[in-house]
Structures are given as C-alpha cells and as structure tokens.
PDB file of C-alpha atoms in Angstrom:
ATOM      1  CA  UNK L   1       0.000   0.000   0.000  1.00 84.00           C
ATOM      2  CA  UNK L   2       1.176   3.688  -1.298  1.00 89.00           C
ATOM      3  CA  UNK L   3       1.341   6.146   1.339  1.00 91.00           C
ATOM      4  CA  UNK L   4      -1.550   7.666  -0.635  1.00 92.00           C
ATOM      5  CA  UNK L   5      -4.069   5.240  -0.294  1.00 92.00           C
ATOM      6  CA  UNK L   6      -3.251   4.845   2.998  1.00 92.00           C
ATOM      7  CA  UNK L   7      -4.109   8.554   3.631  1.00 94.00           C
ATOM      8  CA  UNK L   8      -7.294   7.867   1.183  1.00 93.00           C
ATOM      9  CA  UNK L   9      -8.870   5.317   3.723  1.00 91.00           C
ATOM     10  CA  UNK L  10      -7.467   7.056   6.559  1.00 92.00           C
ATOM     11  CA  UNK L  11      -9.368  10.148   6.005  1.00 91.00           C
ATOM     12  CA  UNK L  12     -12.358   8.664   6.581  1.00 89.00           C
ATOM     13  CA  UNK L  13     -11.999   7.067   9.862  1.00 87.00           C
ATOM     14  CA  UNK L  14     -14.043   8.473  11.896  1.00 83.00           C
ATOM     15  CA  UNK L  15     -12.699  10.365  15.239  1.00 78.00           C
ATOM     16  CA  UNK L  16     -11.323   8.166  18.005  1.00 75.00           C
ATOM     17  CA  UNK L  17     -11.383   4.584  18.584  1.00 76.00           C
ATOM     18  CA  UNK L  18     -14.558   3.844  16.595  1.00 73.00           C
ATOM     19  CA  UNK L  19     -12.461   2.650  13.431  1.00 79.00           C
ATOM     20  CA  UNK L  20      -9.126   0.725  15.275  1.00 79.00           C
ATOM     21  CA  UNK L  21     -11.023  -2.724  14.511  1.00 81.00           C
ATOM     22  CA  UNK L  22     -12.189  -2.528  11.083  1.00 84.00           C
ATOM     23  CA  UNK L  23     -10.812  -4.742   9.196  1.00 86.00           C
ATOM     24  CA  UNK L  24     -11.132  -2.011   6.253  1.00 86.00           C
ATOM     25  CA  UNK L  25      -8.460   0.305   7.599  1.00 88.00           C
ATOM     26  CA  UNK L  26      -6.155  -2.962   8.879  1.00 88.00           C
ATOM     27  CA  UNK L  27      -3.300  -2.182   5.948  1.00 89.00           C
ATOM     28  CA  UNK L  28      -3.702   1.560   6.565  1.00 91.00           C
ATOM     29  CA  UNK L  29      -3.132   1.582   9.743  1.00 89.00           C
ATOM     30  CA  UNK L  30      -0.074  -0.899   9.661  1.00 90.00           C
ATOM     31  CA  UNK L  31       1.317   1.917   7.911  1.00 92.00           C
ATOM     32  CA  UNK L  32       1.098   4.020  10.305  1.00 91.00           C
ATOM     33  CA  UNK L  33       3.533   2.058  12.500  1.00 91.00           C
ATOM     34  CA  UNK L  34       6.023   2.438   9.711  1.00 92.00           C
ATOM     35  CA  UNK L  35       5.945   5.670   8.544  1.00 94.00           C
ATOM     36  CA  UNK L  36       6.331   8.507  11.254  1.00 96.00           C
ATOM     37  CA  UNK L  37       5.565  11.434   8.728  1.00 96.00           C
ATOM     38  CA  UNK L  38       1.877   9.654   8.206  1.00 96.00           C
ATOM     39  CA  UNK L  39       1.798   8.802  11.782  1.00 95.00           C
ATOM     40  CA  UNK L  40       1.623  12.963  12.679  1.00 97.00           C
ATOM     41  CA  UNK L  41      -0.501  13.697   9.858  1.00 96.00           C
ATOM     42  CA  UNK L  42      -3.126  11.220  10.374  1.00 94.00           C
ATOM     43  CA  UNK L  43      -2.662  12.523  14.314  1.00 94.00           C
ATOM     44  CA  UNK L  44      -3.321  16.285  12.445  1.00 95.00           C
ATOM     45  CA  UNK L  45      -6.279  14.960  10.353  1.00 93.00           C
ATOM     46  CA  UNK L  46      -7.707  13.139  13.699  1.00 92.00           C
ATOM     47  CA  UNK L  47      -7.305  16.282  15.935  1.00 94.00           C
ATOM     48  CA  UNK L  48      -9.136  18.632  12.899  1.00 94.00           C
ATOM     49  CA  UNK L  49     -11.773  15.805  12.855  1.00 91.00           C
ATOM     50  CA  UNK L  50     -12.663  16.275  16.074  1.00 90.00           C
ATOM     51  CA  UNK L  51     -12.524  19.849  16.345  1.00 92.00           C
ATOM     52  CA  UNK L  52     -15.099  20.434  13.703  1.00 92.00           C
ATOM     53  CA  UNK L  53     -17.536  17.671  15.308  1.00 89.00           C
ATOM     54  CA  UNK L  54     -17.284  19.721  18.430  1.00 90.00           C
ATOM     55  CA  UNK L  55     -18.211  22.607  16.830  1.00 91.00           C
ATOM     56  CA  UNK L  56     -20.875  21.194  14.762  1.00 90.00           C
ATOM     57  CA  UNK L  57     -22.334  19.464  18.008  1.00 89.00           C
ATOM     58  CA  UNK L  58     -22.710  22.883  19.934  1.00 85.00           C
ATOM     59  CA  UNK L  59     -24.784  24.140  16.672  1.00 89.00           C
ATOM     60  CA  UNK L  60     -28.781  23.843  17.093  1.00 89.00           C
ATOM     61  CA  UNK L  61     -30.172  22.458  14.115  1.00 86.00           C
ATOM     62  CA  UNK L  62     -31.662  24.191  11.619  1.00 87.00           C
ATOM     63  CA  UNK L  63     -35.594  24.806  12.353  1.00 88.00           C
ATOM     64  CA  UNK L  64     -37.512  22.692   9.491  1.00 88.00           C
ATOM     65  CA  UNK L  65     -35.021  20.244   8.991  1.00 85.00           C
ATOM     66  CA  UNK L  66     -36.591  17.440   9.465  1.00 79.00           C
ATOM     67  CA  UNK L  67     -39.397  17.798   6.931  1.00 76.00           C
TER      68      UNK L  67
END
C-alpha cells in the first residue's frame, strides 16, 4: 500500500477509537507504525476531525429540517 491510499482510507476514519477494529483500515493503519511522517498527519487529520464535530455538536439544528 502507497502512502496515498493509505491517507485515502485514513481520512475517513471516523474520530477516536470507533475505526481501530475494522478490518477495512487494517493495511492503513499498519502503515502508520512504519511511517512517522503519516503517523503525525493522520494525528493532524484526527485532531481537525474532532474539532469540527465539536463545533458542529454545539450548533442547534436548523428549524424545518426534518421535513
């Protein structure tokens, strides 16, 4: 696996712990043992992740929504 598509699958685990045992991001996330430079930026990507699903939890939804 290319660095690439490891950061391709790795962008969309979600926040936390919810993705470590998916058997989806296995190979991905082997490559994060081995390469330090995609070890901090999937840390970065992680970190901006949940930043913006703090901020988009504090935010009242939109009246009518629903229908």
């Amino acid at each position: 696996m290319t660095e690439e598509e490891a950061r391709l699958l790795l962008q969309s685990c979600r926040p936390g712990d919810l993705d470590r045992d998916d058997p989806h991001f296995a190979a991905a996330r082997r490559e994060l043992e081995n390469n330090p430079a995609l070890a901090r930026w999937f840390e970065e990507e992680q970190a901006f992740d949940r930043a913006i699903a703090a901020r988009l939890e504090g935010m009242p939804a939109p009246f009518g929504l629903k229908t």
